[in-house]
mmCIF file with all atom_site columns, C-alpha atoms in Angstrom:
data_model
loop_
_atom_site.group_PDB
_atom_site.id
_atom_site.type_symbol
_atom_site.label_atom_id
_atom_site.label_alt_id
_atom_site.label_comp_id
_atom_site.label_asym_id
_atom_site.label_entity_id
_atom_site.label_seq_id
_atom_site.pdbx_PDB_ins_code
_atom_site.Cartn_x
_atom_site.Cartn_y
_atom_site.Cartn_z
_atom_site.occupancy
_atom_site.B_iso_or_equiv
_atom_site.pdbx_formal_charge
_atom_site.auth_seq_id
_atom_site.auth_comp_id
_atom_site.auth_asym_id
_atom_site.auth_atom_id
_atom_site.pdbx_PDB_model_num
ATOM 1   C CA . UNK I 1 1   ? 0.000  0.000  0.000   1.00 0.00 ? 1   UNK I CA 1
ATOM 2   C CA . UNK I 1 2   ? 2.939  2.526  1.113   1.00 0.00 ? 2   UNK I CA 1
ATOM 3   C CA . UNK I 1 3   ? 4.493  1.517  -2.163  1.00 0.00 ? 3   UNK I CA 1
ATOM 4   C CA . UNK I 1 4   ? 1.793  2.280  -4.207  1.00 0.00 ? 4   UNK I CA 1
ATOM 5   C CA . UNK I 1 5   ? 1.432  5.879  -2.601  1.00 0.00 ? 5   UNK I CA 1
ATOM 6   C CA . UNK I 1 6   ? 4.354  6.334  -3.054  1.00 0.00 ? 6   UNK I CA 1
ATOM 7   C CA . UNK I 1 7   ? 4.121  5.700  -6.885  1.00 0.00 ? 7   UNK I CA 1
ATOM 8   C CA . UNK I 1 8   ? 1.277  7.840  -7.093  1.00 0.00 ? 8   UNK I CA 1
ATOM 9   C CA . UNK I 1 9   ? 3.007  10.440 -5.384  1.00 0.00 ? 9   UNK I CA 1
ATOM 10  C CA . UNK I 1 10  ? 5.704  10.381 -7.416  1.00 0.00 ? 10  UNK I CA 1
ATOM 11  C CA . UNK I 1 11  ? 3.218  10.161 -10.325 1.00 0.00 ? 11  UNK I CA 1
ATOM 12  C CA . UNK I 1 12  ? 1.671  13.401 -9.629  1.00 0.00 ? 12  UNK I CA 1
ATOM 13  C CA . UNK I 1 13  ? 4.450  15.398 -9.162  1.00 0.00 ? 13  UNK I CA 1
ATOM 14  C CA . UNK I 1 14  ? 5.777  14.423 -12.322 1.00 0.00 ? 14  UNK I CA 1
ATOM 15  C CA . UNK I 1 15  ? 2.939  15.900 -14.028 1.00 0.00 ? 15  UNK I CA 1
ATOM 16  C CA . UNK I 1 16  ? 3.088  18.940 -12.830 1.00 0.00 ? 16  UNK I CA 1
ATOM 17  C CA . UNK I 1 17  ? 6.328  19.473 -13.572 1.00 0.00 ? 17  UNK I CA 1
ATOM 18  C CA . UNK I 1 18  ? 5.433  18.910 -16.709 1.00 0.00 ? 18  UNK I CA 1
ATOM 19  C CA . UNK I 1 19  ? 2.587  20.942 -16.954 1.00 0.00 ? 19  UNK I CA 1
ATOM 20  C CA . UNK I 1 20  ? 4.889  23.646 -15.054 1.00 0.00 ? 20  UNK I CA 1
ATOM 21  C CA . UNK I 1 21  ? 7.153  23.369 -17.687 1.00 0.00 ? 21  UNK I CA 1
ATOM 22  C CA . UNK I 1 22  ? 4.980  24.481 -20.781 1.00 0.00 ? 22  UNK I CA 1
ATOM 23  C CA . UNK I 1 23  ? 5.821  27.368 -22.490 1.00 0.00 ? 23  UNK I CA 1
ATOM 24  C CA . UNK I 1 24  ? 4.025  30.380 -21.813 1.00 0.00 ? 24  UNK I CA 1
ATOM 25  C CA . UNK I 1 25  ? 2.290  32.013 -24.093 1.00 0.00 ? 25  UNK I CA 1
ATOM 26  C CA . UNK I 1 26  ? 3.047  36.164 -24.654 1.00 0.00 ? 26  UNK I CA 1
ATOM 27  C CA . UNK I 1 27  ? 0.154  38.380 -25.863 1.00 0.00 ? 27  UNK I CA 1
ATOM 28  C CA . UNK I 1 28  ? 1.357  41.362 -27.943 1.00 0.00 ? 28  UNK I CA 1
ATOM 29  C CA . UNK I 1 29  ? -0.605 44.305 -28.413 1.00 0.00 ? 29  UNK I CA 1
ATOM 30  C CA . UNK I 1 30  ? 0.415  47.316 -30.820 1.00 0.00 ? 30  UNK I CA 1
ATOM 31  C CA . UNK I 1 31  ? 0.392  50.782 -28.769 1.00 0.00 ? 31  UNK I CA 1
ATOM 32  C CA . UNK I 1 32  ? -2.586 52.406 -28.395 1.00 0.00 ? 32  UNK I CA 1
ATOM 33  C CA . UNK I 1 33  ? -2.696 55.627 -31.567 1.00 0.00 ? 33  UNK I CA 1
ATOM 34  C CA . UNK I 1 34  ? -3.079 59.407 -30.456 1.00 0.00 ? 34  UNK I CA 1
ATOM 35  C CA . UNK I 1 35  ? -4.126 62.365 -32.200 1.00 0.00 ? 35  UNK I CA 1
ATOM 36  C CA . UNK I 1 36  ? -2.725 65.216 -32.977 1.00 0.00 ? 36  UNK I CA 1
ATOM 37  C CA . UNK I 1 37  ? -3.945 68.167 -34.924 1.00 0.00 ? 37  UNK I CA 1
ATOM 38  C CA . UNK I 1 38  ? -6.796 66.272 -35.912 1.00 0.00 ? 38  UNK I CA 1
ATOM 39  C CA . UNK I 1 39  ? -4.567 63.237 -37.315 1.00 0.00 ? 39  UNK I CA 1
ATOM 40  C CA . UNK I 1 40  ? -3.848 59.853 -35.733 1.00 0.00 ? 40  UNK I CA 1
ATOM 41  C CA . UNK I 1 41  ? -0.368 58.673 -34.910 1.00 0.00 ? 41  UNK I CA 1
ATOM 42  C CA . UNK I 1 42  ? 1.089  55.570 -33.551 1.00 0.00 ? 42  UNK I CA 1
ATOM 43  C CA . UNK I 1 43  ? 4.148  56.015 -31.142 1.00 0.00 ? 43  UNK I CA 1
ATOM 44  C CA . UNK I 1 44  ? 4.278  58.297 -27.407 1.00 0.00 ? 44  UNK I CA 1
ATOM 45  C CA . UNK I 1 45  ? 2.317  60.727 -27.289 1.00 0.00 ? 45  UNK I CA 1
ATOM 46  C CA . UNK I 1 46  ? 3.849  64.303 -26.516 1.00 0.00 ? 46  UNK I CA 1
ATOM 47  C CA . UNK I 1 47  ? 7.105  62.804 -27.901 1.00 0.00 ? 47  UNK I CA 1
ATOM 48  C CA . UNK I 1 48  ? 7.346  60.970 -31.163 1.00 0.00 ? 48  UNK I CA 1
ATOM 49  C CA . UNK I 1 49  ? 5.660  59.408 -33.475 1.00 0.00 ? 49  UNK I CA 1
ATOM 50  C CA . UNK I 1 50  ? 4.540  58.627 -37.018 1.00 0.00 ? 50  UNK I CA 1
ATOM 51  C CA . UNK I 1 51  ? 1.257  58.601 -38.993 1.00 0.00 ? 51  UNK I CA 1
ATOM 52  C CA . UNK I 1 52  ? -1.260 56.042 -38.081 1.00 0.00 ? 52  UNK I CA 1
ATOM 53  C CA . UNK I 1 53  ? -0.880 53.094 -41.341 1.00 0.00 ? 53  UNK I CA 1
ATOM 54  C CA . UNK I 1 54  ? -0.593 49.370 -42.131 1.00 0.00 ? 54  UNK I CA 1
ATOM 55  C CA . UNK I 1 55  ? 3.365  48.234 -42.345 1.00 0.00 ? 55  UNK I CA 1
ATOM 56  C CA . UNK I 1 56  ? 3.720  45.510 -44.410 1.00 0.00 ? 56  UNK I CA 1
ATOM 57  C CA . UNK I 1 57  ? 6.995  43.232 -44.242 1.00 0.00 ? 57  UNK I CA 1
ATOM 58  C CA . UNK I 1 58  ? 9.409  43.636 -46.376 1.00 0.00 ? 58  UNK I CA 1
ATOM 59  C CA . UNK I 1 59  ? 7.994  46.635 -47.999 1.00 0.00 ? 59  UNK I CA 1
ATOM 60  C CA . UNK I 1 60  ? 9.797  50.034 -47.799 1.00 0.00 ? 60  UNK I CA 1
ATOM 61  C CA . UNK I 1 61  ? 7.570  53.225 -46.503 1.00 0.00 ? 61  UNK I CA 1
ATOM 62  C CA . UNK I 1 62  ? 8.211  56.555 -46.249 1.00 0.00 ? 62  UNK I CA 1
ATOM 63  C CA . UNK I 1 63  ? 7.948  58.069 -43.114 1.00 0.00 ? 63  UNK I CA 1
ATOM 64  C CA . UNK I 1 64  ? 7.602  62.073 -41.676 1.00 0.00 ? 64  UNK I CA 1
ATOM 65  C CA . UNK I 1 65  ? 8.677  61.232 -37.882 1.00 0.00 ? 65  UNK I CA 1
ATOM 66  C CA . UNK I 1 66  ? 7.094  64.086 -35.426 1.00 0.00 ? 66  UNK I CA 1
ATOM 67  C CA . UNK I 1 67  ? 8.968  65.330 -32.090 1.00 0.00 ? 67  UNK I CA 1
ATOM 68  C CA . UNK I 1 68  ? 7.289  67.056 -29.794 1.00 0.00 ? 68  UNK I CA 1
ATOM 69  C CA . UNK I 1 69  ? 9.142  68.347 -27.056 1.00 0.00 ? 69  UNK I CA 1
ATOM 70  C CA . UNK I 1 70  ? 11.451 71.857 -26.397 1.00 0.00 ? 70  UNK I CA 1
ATOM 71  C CA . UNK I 1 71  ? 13.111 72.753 -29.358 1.00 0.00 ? 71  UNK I CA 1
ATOM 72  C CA . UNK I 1 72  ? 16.593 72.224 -27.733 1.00 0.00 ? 72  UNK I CA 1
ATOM 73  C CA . UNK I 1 73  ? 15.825 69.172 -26.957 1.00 0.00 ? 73  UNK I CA 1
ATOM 74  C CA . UNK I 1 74  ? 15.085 67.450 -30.273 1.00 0.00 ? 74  UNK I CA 1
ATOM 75  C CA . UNK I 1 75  ? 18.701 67.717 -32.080 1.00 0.00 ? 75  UNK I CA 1
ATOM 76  C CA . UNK I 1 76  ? 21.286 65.399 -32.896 1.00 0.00 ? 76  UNK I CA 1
ATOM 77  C CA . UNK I 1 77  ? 21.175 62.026 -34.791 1.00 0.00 ? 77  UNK I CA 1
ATOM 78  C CA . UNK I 1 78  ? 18.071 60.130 -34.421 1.00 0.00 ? 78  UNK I CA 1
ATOM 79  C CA . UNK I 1 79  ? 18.814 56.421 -33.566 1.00 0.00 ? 79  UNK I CA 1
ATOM 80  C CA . UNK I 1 80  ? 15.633 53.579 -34.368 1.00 0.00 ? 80  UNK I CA 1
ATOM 81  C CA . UNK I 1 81  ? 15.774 50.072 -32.600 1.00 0.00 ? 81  UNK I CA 1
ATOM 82  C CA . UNK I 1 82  ? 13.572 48.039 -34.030 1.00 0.00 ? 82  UNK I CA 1
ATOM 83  C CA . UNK I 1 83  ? 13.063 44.772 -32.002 1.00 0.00 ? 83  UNK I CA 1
ATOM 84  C CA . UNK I 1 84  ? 10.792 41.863 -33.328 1.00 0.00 ? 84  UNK I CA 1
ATOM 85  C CA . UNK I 1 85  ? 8.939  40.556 -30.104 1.00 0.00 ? 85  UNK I CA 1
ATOM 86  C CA . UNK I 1 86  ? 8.449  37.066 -31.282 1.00 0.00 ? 86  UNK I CA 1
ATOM 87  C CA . UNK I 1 87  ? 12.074 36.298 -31.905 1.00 0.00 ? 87  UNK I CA 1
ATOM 88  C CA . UNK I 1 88  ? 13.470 39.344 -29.758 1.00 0.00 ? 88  UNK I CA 1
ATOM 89  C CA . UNK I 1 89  ? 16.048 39.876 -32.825 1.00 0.00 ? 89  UNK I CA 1
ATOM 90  C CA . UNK I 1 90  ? 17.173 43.421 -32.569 1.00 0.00 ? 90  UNK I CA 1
ATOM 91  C CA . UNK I 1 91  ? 17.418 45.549 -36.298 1.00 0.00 ? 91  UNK I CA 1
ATOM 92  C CA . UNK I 1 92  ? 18.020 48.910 -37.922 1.00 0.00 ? 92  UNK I CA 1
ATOM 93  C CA . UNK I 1 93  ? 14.554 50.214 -38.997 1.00 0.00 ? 93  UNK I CA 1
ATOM 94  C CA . UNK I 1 94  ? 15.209 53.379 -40.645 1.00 0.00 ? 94  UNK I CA 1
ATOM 95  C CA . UNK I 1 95  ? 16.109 53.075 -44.520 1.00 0.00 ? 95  UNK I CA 1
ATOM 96  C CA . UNK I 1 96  ? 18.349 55.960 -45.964 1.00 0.00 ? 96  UNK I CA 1
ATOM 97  C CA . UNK I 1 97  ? 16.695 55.097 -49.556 1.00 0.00 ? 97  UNK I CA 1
ATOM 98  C CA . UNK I 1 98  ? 14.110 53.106 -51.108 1.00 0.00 ? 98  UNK I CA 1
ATOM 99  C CA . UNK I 1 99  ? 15.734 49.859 -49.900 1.00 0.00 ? 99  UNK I CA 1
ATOM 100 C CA . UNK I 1 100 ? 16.670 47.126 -47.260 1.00 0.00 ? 100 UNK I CA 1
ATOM 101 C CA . UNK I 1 101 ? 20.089 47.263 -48.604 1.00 0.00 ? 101 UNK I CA 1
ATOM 102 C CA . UNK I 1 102 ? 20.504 50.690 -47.143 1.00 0.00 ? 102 UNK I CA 1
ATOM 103 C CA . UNK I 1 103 ? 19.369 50.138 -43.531 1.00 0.00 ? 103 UNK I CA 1
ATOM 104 C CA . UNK I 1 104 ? 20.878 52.219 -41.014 1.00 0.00 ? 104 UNK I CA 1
ATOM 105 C CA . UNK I 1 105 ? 20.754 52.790 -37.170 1.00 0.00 ? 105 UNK I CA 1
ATOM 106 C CA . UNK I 1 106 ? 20.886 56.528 -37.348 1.00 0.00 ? 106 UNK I CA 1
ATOM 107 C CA . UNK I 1 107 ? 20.605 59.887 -39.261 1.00 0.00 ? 107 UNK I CA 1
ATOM 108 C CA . UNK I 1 108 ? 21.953 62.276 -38.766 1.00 0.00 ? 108 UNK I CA 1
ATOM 109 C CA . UNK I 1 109 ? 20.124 64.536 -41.730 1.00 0.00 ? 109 UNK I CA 1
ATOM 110 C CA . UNK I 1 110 ? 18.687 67.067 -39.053 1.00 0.00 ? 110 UNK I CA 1
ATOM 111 C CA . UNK I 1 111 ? 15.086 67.893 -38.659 1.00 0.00 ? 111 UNK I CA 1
ATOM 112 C CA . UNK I 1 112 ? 12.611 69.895 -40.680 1.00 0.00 ? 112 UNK I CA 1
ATOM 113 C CA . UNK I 1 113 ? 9.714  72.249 -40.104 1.00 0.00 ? 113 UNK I CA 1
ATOM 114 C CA . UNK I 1 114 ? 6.966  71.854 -37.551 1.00 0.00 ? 114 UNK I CA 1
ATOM 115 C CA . UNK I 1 115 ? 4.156  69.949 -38.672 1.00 0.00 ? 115 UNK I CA 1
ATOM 116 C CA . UNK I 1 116 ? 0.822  68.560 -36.935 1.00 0.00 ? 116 UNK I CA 1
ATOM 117 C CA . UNK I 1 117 ? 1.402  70.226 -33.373 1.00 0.00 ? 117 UNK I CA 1
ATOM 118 C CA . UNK I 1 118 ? 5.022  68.690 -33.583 1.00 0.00 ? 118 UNK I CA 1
ATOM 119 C CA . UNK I 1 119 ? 7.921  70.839 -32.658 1.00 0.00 ? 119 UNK I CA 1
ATOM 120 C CA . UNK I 1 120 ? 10.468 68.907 -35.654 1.00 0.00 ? 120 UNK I CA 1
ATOM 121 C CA . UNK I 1 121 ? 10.092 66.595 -37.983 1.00 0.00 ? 121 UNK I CA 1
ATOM 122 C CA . UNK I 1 122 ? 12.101 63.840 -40.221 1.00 0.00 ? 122 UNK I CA 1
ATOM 123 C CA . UNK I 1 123 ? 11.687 62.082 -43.126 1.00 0.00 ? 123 UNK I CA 1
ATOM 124 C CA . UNK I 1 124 ? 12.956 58.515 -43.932 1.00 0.00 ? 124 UNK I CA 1
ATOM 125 C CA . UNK I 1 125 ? 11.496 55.726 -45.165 1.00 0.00 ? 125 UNK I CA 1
ATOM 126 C CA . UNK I 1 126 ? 11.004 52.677 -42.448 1.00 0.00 ? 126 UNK I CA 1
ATOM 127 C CA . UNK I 1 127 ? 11.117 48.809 -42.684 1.00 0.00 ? 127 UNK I CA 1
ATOM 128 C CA . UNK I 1 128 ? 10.295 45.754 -40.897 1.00 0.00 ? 128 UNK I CA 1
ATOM 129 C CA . UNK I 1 129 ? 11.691 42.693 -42.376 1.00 0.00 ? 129 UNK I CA 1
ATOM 130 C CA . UNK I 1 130 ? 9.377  40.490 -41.063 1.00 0.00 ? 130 UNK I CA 1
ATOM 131 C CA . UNK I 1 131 ? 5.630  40.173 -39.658 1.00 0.00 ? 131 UNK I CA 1
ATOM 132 C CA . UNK I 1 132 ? 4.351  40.414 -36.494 1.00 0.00 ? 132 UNK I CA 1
ATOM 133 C CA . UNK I 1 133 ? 4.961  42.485 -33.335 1.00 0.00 ? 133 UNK I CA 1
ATOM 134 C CA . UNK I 1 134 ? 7.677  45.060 -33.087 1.00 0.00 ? 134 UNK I CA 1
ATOM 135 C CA . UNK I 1 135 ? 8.943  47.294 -30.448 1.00 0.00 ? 135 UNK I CA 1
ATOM 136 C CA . UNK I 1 136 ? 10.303 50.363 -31.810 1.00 0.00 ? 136 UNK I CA 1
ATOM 137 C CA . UNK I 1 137 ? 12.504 52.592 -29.648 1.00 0.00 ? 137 UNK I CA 1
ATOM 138 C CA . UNK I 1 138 ? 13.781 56.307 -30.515 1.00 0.00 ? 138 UNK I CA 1
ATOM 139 C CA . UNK I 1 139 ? 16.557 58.078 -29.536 1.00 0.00 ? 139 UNK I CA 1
ATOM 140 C CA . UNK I 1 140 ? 17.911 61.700 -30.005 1.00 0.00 ? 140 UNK I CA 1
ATOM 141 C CA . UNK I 1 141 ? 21.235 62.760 -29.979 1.00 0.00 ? 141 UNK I CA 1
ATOM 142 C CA . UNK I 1 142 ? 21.561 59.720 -27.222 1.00 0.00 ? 142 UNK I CA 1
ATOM 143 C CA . UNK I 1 143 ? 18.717 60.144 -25.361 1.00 0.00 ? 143 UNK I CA 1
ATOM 144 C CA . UNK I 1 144 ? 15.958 57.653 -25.597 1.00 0.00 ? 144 UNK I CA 1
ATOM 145 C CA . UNK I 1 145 ? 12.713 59.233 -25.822 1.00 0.00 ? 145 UNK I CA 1
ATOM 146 C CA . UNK I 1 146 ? 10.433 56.216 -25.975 1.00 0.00 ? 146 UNK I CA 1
ATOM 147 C CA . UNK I 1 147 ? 9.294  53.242 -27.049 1.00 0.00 ? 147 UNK I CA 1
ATOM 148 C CA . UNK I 1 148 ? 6.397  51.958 -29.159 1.00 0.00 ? 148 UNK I CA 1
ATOM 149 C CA . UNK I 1 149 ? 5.120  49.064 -30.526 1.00 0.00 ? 149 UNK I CA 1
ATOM 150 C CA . UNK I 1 150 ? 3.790  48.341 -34.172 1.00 0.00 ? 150 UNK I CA 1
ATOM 151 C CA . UNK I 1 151 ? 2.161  45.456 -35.857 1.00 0.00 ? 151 UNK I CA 1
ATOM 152 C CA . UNK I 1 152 ? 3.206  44.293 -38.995 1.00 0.00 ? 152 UNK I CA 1
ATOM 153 C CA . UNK I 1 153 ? 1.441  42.622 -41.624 1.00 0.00 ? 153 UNK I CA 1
#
């Protein structure tokens, strides 16, 4: 009888550290979009972000990236990290051209004209080489100013 307990026992603890074991599952959501000047942007709100779209992998898209913030504050090269949740692999997302060939970490082009209730702006085109969930984080001149996430078709 002991024996058998013990089996069971035994038995049962097995299992759960089996079922202990599994792999949990991660639930990504993109950030939530905010408006400015009447238009809808995905990215942090009162510090950067971009127009409100669909990304698709692997396809190139130009991009006007808004800064709000003092003026002194926004100079500098701007630095993109663009990290793929899924597979946490960690790429350049801005494009300094039409192409993936020409993926960069920074620019350092300077800014443009206010636009949209943004203090600065920047052009570049963007890409995400793969679907799914991405985080996106910005820096200026070194500082990071936030971090957003975008899904990717």
């Amino acid at each position: 009888m002991l024996g058998t307990f013990r089996l069971v026992f035994i038995g049962l603890g097995l299992a759960l550290f089996v079922l202990g074991c599994e792999k949990e599952t991660i639930v990504y959501e993109a950030t939530p979009t905010f408006v400015s000047e009447t238009e809808e942007f995905v990215g942090v709100e009162g510090k950067v972000g971009f127009l409100d779209g669909v990304y698709i992998a692997n396809e190139p898209r130009k991009t006007l990236w808004h800064f709000w913030g003092p003026s002194e504050d926004i100079n500098g090269a701007v630095r993109v990290e663009g990290t793929h949740l899924e597979t946490g692999e960690k790429t350049p997302l801005l494009l300094d051209g039409h192409s993936f060939d020409y993926a960069t970490w920074e620019f350092d082009h300077g800014f443009t004209q206010p636009n949209l209730g943004a203090t600065k702006t920047m052009p570049s085109y963007i890409g995400f080489d793969k679907p799914g969930f991405w985080e996106v984080s910005v820096y200026t001149d070194g500082n990071h100013i936030g971090d957003f996430i975008v899904d990717v078709n």
